[in-house]
Short mmCIF file of N, CA and C in Angstrom, two decimals:
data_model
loop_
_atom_site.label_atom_id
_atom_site.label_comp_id
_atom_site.label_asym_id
_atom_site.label_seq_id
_atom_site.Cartn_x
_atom_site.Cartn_y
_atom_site.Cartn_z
N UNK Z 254 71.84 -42.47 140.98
CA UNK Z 254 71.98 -43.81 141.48
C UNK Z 254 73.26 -43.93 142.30
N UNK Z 255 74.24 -43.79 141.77
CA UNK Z 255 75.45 -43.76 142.55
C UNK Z 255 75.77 -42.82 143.73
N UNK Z 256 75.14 -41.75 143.61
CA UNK Z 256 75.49 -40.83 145.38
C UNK Z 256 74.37 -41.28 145.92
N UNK Z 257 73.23 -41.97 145.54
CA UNK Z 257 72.07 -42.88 146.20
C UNK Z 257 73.23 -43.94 147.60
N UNK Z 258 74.02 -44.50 146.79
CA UNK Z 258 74.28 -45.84 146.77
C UNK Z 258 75.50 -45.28 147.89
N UNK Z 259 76.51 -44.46 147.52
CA UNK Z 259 77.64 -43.94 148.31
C UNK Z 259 77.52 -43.35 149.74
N UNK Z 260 76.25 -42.44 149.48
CA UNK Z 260 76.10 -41.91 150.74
C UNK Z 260 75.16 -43.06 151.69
N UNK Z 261 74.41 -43.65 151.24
CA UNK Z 261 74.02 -44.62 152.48
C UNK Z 261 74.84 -45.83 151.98
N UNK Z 262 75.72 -46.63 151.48
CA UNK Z 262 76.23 -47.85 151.96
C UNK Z 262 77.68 -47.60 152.46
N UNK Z 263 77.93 -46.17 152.19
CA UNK Z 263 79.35 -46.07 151.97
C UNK Z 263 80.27 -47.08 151.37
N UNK Z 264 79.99 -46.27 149.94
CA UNK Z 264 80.56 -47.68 148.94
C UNK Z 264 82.05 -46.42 148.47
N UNK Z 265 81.97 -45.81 149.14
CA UNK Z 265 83.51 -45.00 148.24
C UNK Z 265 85.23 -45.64 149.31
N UNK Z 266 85.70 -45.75 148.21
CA UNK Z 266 86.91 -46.95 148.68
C UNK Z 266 88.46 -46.15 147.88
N UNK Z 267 88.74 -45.76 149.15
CA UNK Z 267 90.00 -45.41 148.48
C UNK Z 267 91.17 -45.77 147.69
N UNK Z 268 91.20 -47.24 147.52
CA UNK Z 268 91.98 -48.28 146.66
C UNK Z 268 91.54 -48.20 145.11
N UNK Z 269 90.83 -47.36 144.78
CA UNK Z 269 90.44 -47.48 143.60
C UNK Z 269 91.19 -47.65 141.97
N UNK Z 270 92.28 -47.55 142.90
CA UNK Z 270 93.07 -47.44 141.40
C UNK Z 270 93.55 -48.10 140.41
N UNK Z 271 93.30 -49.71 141.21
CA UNK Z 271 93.57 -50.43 140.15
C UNK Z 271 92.05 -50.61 139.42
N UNK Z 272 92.23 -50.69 138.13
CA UNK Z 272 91.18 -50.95 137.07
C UNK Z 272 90.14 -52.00 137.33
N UNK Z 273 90.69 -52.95 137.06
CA UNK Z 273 89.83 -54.60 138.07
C UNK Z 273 89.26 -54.44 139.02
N UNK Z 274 89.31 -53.47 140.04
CA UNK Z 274 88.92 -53.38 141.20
C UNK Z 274 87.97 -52.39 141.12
N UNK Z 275 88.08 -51.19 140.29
CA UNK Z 275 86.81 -50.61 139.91
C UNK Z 275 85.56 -50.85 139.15
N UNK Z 276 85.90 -51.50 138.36
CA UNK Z 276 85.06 -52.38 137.47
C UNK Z 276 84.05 -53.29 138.54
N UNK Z 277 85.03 -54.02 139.09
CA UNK Z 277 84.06 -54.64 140.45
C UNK Z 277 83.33 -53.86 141.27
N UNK Z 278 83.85 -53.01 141.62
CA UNK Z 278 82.94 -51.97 142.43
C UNK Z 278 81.67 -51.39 141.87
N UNK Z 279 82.20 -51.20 140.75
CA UNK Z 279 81.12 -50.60 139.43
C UNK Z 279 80.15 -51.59 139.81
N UNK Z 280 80.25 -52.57 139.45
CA UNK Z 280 79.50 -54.25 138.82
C UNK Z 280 78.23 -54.18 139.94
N UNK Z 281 79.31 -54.02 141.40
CA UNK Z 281 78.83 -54.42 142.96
C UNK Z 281 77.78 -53.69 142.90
N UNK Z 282 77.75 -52.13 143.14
CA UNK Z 282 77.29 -50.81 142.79
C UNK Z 282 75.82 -51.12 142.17
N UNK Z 283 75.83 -51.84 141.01
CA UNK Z 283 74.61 -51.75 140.17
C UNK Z 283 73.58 -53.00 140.55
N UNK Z 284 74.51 -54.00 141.25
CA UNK Z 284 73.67 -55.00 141.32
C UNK Z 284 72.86 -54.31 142.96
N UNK Z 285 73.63 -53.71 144.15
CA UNK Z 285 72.87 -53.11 145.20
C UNK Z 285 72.07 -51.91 144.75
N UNK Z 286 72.25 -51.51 143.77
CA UNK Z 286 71.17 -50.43 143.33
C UNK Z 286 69.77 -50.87 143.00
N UNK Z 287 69.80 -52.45 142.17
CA UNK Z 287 68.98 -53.03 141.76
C UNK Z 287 68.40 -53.76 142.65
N UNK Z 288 69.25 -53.96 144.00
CA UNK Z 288 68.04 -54.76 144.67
C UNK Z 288 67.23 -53.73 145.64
N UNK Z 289 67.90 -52.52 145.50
CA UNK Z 289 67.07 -51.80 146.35
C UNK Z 289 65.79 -50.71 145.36
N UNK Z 290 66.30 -50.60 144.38
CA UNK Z 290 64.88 -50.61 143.56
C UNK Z 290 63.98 -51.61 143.61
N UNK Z 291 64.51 -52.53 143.36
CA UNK Z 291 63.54 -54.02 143.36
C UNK Z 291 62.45 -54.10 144.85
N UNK Z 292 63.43 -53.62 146.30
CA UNK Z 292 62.87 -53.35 146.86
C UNK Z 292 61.62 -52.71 146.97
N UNK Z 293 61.48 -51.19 146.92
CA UNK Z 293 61.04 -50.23 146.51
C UNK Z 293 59.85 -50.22 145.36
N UNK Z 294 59.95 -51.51 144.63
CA UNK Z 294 58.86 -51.70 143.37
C UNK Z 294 57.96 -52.72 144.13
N UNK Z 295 58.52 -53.41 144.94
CA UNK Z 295 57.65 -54.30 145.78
C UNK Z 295 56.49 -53.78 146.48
N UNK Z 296 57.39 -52.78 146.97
CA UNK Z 296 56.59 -51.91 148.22
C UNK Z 296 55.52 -50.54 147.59
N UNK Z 297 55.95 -50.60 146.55
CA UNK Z 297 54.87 -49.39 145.93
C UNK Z 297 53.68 -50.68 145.09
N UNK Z 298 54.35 -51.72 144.72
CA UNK Z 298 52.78 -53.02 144.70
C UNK Z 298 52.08 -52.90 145.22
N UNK Z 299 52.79 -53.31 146.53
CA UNK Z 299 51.54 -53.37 148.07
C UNK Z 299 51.29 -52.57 148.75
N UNK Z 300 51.65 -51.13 148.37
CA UNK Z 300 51.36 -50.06 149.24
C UNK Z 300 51.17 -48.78 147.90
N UNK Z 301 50.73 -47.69 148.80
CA UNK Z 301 50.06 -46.92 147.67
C UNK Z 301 51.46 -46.23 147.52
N UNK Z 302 51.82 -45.48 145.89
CA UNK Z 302 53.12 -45.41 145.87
C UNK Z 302 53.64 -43.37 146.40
N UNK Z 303 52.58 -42.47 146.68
CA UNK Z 303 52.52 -41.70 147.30
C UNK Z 303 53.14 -42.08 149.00
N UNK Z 304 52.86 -43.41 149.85
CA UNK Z 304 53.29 -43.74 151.05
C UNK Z 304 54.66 -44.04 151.00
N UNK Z 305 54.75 -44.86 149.78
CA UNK Z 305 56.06 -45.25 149.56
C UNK Z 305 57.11 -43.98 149.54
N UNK Z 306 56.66 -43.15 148.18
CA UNK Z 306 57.83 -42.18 148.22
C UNK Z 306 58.34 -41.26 149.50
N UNK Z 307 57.30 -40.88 150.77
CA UNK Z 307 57.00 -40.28 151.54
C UNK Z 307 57.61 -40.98 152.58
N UNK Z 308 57.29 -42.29 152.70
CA UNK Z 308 57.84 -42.71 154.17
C UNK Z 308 59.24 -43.82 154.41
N UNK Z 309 59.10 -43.85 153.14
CA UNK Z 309 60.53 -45.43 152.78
C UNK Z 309 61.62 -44.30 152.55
N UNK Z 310 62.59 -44.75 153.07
CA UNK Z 310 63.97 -44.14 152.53
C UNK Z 310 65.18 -45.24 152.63
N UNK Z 311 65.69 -44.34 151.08
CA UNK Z 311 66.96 -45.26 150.72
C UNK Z 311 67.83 -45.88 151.86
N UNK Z 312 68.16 -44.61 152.84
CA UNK Z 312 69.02 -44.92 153.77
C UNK Z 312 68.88 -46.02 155.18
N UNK Z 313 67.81 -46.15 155.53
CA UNK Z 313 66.86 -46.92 156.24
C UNK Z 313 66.81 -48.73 155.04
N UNK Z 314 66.66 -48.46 154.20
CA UNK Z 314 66.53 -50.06 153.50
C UNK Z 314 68.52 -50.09 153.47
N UNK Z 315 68.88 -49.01 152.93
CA UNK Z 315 70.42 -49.98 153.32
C UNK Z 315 70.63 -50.33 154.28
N UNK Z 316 70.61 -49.72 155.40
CA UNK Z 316 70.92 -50.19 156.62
C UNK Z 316 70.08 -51.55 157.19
N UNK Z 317 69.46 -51.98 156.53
CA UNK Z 317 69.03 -53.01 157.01
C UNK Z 317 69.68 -54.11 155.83
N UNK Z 318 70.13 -53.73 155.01
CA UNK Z 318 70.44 -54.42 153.84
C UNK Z 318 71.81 -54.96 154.65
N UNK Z 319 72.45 -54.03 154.89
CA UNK Z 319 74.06 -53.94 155.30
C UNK Z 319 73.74 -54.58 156.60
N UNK Z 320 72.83 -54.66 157.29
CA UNK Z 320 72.74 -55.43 158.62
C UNK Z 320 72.57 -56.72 158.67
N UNK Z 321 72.53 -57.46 156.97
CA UNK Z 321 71.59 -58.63 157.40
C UNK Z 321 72.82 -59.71 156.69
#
């Protein structure tokens, strides 16, 4: 989930060091993980989930995530 999440939103932040601020990141992290599963559960509903795994990619829904 997390090198899911790093390599397409580029969520790695070099300030990490204070505690509070990772924790948030953490927090941030799980809630964009979850909407892009959530995504992804939608789309294997309405589509057969062989198309899904095959033609949807993580990196393609962030970028539209991060675009909007």
């Amino acid at each position: 989930m997390f090198q899911v999440l790093t390599e397409n939103l580029y969520c790695q932040i070099n300030t990490l060091g204070y505690p509070k601020a990772a924790l948030f990141t953490f927090c941030i992290a799980l809630v964009a993980y979850n909407i892009l599963s959530a995504i992804r559960a939608a789309l294997r509903s309405v589509h057969a989930t062989e198309k899904i795994e095959a033609e949807v990619f993580s990196y393609y829904l962030a970028d539209e995530i991060k675009a909007t």
